[in-house]
Coordinates of C-alpha atoms and ligand atoms in Angstrom, one line a residue:
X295 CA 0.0 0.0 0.0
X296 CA 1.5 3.5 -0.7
X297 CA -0.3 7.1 0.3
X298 CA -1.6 7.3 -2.4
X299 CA -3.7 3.7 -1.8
X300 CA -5.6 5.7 1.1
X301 CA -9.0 6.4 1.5
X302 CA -9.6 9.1 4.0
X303 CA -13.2 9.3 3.3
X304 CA -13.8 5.9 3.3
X305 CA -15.4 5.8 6.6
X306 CA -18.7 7.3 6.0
X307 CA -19.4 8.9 9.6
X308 CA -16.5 10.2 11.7
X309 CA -14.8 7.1 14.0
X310 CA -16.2 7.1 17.6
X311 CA -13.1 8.4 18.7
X312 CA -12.8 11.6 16.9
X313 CA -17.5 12.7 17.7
X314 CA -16.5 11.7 21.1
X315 CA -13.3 14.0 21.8
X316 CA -14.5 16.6 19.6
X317 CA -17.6 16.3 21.8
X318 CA -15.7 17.3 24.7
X319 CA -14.1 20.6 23.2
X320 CA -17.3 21.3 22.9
X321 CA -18.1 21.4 26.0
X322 CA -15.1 23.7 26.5
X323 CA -15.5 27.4 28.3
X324 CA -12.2 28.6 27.2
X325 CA -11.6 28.4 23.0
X326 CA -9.5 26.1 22.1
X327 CA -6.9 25.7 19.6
X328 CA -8.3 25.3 15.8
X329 CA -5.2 22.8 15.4
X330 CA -7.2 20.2 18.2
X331 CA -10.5 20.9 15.5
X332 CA -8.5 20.0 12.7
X333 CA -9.1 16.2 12.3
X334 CA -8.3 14.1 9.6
X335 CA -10.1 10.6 10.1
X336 CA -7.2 7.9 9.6
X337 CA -8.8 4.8 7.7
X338 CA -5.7 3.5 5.9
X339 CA -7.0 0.2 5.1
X340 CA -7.8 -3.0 7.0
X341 CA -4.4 -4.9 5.7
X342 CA -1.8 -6.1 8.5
X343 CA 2.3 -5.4 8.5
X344 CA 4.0 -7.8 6.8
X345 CA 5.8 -9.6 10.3
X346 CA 9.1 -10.1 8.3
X347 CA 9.9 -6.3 8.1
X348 CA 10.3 -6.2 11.7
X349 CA 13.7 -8.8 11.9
X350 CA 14.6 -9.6 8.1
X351 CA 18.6 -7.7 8.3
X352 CA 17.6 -7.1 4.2
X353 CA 14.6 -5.2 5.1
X354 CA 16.7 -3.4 7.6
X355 CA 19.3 -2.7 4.8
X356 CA 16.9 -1.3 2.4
X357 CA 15.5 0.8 5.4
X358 CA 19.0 2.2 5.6
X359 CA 19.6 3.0 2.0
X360 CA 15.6 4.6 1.4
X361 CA 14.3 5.6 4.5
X362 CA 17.3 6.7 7.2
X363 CA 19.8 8.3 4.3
X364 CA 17.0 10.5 3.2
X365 CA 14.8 11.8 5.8
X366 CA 15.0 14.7 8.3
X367 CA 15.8 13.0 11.8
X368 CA 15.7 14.8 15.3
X369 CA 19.6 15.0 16.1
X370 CA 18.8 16.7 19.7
X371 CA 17.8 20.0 21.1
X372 CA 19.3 23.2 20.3
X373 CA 20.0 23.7 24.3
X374 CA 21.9 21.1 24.6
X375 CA 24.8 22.8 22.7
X376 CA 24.1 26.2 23.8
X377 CA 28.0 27.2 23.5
X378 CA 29.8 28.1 20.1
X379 CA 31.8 24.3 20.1
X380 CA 29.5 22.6 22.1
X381 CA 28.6 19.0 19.9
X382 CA 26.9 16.1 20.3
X383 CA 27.4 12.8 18.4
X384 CA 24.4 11.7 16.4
X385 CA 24.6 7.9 14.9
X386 CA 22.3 6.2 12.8
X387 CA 23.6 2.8 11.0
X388 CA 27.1 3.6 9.8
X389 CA 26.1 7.2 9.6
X390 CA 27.8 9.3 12.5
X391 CA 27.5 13.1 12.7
X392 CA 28.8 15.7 14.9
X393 CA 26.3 18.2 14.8
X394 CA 28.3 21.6 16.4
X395 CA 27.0 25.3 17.3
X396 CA 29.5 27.6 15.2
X397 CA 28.1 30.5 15.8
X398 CA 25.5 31.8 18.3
X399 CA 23.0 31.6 15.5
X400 CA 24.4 28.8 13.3
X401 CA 24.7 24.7 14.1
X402 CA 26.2 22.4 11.4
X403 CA 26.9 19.0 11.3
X404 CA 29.8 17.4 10.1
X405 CA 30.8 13.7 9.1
X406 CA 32.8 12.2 12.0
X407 CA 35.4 10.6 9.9
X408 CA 38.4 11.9 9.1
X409 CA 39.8 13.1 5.7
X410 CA 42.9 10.9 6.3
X411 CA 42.2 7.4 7.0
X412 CA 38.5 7.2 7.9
X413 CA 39.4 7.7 11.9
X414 CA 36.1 8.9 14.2
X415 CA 36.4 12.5 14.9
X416 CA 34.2 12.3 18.0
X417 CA 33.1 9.7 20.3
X418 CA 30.9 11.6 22.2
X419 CA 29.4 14.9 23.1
X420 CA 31.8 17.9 24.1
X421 CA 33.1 21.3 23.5
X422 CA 35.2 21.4 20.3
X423 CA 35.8 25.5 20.0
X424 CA 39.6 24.2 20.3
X425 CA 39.1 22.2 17.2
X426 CA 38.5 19.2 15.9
X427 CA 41.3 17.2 16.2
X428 CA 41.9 13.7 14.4
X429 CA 43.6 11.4 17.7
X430 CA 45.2 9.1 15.2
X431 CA 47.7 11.2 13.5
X432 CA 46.6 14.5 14.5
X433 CA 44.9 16.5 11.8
X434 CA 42.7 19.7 12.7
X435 CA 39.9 21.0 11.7
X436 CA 38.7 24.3 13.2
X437 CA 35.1 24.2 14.1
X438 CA 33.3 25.5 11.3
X439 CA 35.0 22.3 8.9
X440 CA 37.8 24.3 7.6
X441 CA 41.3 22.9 7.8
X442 CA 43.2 24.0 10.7
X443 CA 46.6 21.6 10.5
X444 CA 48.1 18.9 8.8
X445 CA 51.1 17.4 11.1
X446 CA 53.9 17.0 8.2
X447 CA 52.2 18.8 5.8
X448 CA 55.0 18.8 3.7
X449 CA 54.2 15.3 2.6
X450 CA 50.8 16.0 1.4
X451 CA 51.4 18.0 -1.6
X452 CA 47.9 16.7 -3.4
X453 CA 46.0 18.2 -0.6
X454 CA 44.7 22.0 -1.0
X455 CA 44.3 22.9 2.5
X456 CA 41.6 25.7 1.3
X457 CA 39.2 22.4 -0.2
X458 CA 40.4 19.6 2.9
X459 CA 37.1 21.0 4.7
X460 CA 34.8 18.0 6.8
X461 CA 31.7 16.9 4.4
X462 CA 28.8 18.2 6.0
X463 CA 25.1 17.0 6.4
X464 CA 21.9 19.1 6.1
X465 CA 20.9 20.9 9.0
X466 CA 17.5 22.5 9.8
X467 CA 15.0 23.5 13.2
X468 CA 12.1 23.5 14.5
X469 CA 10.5 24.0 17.9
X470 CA 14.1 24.1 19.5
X471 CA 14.9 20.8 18.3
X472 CA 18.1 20.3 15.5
X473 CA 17.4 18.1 12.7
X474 CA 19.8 16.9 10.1
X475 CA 19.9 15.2 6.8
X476 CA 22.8 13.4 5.3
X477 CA 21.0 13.4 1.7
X478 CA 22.6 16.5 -0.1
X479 CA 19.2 16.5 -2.2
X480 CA 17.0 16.8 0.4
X481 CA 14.2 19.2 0.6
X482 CA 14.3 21.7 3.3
X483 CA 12.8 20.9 6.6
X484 CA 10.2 23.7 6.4
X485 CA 8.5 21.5 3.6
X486 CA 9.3 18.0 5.2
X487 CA 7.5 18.8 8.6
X488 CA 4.6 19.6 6.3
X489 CA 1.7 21.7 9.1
X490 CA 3.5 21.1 12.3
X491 CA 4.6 24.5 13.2
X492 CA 1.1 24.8 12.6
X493 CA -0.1 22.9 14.8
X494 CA 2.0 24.0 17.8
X495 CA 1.5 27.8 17.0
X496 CA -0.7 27.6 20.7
X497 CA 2.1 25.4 22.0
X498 CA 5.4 26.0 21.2
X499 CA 7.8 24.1 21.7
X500 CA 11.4 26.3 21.3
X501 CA 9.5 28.2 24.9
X502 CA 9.7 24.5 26.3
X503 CA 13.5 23.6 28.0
X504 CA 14.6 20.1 28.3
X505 CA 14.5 18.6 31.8
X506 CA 15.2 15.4 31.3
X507 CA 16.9 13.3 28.6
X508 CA 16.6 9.4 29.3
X509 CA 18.3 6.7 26.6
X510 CA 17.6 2.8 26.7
X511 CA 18.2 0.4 24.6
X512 CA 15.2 -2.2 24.4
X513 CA 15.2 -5.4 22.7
X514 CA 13.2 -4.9 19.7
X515 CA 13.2 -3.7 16.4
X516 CA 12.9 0.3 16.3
X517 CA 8.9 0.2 14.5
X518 CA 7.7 -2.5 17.2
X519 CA 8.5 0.2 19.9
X520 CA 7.6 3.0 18.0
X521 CA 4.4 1.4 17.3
X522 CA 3.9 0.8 20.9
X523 CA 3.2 4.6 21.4
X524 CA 1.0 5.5 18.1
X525 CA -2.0 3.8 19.8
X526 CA -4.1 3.5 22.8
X527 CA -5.7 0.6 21.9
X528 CA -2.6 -1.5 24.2
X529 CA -4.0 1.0 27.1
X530 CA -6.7 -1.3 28.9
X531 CA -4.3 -4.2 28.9
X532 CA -1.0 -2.9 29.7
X533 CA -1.5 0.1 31.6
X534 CA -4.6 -0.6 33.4
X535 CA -4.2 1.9 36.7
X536 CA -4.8 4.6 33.7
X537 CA -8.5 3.5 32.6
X538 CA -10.3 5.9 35.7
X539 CA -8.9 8.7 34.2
X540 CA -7.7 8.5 30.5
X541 CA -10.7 7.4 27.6
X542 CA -8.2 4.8 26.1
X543 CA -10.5 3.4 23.5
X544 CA -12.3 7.1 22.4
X545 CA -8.8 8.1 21.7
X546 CA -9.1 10.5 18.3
X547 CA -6.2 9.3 15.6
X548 CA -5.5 11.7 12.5
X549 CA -3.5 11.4 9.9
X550 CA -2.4 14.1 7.5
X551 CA 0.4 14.3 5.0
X552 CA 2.8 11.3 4.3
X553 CA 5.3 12.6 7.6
X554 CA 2.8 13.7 10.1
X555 CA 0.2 11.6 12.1
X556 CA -1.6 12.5 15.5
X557 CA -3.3 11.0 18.3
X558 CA -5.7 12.3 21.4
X559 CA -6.3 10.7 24.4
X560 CA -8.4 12.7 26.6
X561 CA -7.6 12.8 30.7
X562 CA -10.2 13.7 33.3
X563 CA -12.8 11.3 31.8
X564 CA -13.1 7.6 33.0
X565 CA -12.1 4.3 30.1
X566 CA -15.3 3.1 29.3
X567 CA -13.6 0.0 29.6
X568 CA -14.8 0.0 33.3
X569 CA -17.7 -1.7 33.9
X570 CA -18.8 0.8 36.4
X571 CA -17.5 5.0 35.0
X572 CA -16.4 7.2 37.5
X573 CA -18.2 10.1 38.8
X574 CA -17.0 13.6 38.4
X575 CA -15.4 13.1 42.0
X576 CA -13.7 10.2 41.8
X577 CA -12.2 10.8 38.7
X578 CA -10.2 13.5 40.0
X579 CA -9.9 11.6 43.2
X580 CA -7.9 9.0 41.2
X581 CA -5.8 11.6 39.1
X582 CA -4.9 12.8 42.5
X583 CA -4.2 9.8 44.0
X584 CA -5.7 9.8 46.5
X585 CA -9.6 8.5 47.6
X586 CA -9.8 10.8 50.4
X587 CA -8.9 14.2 48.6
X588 CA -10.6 17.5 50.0
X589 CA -12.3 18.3 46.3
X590 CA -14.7 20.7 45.8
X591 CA -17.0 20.5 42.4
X592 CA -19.0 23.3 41.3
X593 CA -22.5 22.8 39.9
X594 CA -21.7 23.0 36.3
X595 CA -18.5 22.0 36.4
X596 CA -16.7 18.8 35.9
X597 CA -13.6 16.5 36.4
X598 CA -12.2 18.2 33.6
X599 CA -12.4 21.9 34.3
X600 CA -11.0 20.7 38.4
X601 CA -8.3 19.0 37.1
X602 CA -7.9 21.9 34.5
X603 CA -8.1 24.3 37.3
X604 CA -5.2 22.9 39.1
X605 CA -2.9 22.3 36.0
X606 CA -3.2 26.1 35.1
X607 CA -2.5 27.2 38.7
X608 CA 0.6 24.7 38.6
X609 CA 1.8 26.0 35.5
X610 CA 1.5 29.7 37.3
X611 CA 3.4 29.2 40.4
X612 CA 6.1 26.7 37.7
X613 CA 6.5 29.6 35.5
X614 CA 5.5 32.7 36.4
X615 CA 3.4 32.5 33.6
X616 CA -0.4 33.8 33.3
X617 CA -1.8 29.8 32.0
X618 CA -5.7 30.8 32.4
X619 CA -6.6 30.6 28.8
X620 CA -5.8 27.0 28.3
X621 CA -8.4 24.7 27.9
X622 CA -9.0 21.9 30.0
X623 CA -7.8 20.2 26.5
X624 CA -4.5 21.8 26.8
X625 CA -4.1 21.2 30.0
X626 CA -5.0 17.6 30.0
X627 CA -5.3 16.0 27.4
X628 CA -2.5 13.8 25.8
X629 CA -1.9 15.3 22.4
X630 CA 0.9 13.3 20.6
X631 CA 2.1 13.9 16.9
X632 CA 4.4 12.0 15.1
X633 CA 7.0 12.9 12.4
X634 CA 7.9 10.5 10.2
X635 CA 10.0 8.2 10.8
X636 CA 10.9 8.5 14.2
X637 CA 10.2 11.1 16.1
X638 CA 7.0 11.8 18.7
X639 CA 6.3 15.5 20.1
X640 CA 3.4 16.3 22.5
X641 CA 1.5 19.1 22.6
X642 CA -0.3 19.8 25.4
X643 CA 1.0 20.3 29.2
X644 CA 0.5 16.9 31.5
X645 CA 2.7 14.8 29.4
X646 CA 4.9 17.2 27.6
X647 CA 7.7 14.5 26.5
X648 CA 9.4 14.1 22.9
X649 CA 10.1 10.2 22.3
X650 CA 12.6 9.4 19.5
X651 CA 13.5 5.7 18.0
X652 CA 16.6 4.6 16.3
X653 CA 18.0 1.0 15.4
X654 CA 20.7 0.0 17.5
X655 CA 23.4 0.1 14.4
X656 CA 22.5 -3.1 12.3
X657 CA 20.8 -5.1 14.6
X658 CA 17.2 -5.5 13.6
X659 CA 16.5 -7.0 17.4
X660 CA 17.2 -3.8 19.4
X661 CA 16.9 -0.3 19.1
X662 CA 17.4 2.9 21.0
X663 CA 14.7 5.1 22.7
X664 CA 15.1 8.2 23.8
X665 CA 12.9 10.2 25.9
X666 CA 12.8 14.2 26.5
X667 CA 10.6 15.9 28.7
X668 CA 10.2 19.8 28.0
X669 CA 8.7 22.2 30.5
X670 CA 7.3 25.7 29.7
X671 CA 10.0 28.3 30.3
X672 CA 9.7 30.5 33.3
X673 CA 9.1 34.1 33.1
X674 CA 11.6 36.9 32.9
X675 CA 14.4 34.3 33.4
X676 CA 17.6 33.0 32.0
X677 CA 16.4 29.8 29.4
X678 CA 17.6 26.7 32.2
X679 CA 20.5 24.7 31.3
X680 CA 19.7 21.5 29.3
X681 CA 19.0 18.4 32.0
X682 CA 22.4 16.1 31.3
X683 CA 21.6 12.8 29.2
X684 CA 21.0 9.9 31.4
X685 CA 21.8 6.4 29.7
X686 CA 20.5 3.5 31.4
X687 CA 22.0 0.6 31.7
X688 CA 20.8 -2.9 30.8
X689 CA 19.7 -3.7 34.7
X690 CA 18.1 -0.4 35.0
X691 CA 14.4 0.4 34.3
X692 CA 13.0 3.7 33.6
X693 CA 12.3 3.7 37.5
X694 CA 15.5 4.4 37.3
X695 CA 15.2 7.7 36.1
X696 CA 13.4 9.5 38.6
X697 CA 12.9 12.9 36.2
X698 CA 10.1 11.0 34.7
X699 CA 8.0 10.6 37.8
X700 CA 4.8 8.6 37.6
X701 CA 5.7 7.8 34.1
X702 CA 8.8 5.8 35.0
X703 CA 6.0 3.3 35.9
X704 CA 4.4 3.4 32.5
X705 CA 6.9 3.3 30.5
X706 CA 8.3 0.0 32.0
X707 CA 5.1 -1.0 31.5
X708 CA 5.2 -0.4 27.6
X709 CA 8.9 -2.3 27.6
X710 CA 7.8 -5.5 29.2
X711 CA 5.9 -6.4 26.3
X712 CA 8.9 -5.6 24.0
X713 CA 11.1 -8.7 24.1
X714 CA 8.0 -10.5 23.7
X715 CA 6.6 -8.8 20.7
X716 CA 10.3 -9.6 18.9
X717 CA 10.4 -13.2 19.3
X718 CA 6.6 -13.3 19.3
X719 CA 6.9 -11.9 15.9
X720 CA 10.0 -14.4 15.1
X721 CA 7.8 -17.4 15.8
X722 CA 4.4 -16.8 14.3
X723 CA 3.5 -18.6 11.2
X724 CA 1.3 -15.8 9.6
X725 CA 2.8 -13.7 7.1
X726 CA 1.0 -10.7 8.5
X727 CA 0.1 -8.9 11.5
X728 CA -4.0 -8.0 12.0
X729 CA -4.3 -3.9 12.8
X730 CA -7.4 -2.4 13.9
X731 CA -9.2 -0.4 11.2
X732 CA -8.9 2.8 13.1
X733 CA -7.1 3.0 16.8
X734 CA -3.8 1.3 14.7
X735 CA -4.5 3.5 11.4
X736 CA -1.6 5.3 12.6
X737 CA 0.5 2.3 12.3
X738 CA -1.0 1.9 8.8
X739 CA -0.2 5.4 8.3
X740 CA 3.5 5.0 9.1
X741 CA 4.5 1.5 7.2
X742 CA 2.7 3.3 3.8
X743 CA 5.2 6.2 4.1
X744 CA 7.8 3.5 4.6
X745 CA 7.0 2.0 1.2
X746 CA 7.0 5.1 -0.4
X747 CA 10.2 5.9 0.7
X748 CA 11.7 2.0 -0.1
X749 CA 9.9 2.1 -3.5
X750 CA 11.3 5.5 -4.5
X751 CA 14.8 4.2 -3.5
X752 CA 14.3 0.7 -5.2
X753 CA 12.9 2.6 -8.4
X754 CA 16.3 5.3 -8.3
X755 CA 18.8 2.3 -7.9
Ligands
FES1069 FE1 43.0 11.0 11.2 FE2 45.2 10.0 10.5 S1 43.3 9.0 10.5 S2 44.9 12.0 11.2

């Protein structure tokens, strides 16, 4: 199937999901933003994933060669390299970048190999204002790629030190995040991230700073966990102490251009997966954790506008910030776009995370998930420095990490099933998966833009 296959219209009423949550902006005393009225019903067909593309090592070579040399990937946040030199290291397959501030206003990313014989520049993230310096035989580049030194220069008499500059990649931003490239043809960012800036104009993200930064590698291909967080449908199963507050299955998906895809999940409103739905009361008594809360519920109002209430008086006393125009849907709700192929930003302000998947080099049995959390900037101060990257080991869980809170929970709940979904999809003896028509269209979504990519690559070659 290709994007062009889809059927958008196929589905002759809107999906449950999307009349019920745009049923509750409706309810909504403060206007919300038109980017949470802008659905786009997902039926992508009723097909399955071909199981083989999650393990085959060809498939994961061809994703190399027509997916990960050509796209616009999420190499980290501009904070984190808020110093002319500062660099991080971004890998993908054999592809290694150091991506380096070399101005106040410029960041550019440069091959790490060196023009000698093929050494790695960088091994990791640092300041390189002092250069760039080879640690086999010692040749420099300055930080903006040019040729500082050649140790016995004499004997390189076919080398013009004015043309011996580092190879670059493509660099581009949004939202305070750094994206690169490595495909020299590559179309801008601006037209790759097709309407996302639209769709954060009432949240941006570049007045978010990163809090925390927490790296695992899990053992599973990079689209099984990817695909674990594109759907609620896994909710009621996996994560069960969220059903009294989060509507699981009336979750709204949308998907737009080939890149982008979204889903909502509203909070404050009880699964009705329960066989018994929360009052008003007891829902917020559950998101606060505790049965016995003092909680006061004004005729009129709801568990939504309460739990509203005390995100945008939290965000206040956080930030410094007037937040009283935010919906409850902004406040609550868990708004999560993706960007083709890898990369997850929330809108919104209870979960505001940014998840990112890579494959762990060439093995098609692990990959490597990253996960940023991004608070709203305070008021009238100095942007906070970027939270240091945690990576956790192979004994540790996301418990481990203690910036993520509550979620640390969830999350390990989500990579429990991974292992299992790997050698579960090793072992069947179906050539396909089975997807849900519309809570997994996003999946759909994604594996169509996938083909696209593979068949434009086969079609070059
Ligand atoms: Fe880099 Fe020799 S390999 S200086």
């Amino acid at each position: 199937m290709t994007t062009a296959d889809m059927q958008p219209d196929q589905l002759e009423d809107a999906p449950r999901g999307e009349q019920f949550y745009q049923g509750l902006l409706d309810d909504e005393i403060r206007p919300v933003p038109v980017s949470l009225r802008a659905t786009s019903r997902g039926f992508t067909g009723s097909g399955g994933i071909e199981r083989s593309r999650y393990f085959d090592p060809e498939f994961h070579r061809r994703e190399m060669e027509g997916v990960w040399s050509r796209v616009w990937q999420m190499a980290c946040r501009e904070e984190q390299i808020p110093n002319v030199g500062d660099s991080i290291v971004y890998e993908i397959g054999d592809w290694s970048l150091i991506v380096v501030r070399t101005a106040p206003d410029e960041i550019r990313a440069f091959h790490n190999s060196c023009l000698h014989r093929g050494t790695q520049l960088r091994t990791k993230a640092g300041n390189v204002a002092k250069g760039l310096r080879c640690p086999y035989h010692g040749m420099t580049w300055n930080v903006d790629g040019t040729l500082r030194e050649i140790p016995c220069e004499w004997d390189f008499p076919q080398i013009d030190p004015a043309k011996f500059c580092l190879p670059e990649a493509k660099v581009g931003s949004w939202g305070g995040f750094v994206f690169v490239n490595v495909d020299p043809e590559a179309a801008p960012l601006e037209e790759y991230i097709e309407d996302l800036p639209w769709h954060f104009a009432d949240s941006p993200l570049d007045e978010r700073y990163l809090t925390a930064h927490i790296v695992r590698t899990v053992p599973c291909n990079w689209k099984v966990a990817l695909e674990a967080f594109i759907e609620a449908y896994h909710t009621m199963a996996v994560h069960p102490q969220l059903l009294p507050t989060a509507a699981d299955s009336m979750s709204e998906y949308d998907v737009y251009g080939p890149h982008v895809s979204r889903m909502i999940t509203a909070v404050g409103v009880s699964s009705d997966h329960l066989e018994n739905p929360l009052d008003d009361l007891e829902i917020v008594r559950a998101m606060l954790g505790s049965k016995d809360a003092e909680v006061t519920i004004e005729p009129g109002s709801g568990a939504r506008r309460v739990l509203g209430d005390r995100v945008r008086a939290s965000l206040k006393r956080r930030t410094g910030r007037d937040h009283s125009h935010l919906s409850d849907a902004e406040t609550l709700d868990g708004v999560e776009y993706f960007l083709f192929p890898n990369f997850m930003p929330w809108a919104g302000y209870l979960t505001p995370f940014a998840y990112r998947f890579r494959p762990d080099r060439h093995d098609p049995d692990s990959c490597v998930m990253d996960i940023m959390v991004l608070e709203p900037l305070p008021e009238g101060e100095p942007r906070p420095p970027a939270a240091k990257t945690r990576h956790l080991g192979p004994d540790e869980s996301w418990s481990d990490a203690p910036e993520l809170g509550v979620f640390g929970r969830v999350f390990n709940q989500d990579g429990s099933n991974f292992g299992r979904i790997q050698r579960g999809l090793r072992a069947s003896v179906r050539a396909t998966t089975t997807l849900a028509s519309y809570q997994e269209s996003r999946i759909r979504h994604f594996h169509a833009t996938l083909d696209d990519y593979l068949s434009r690559s086969a079609t070059e070659r």
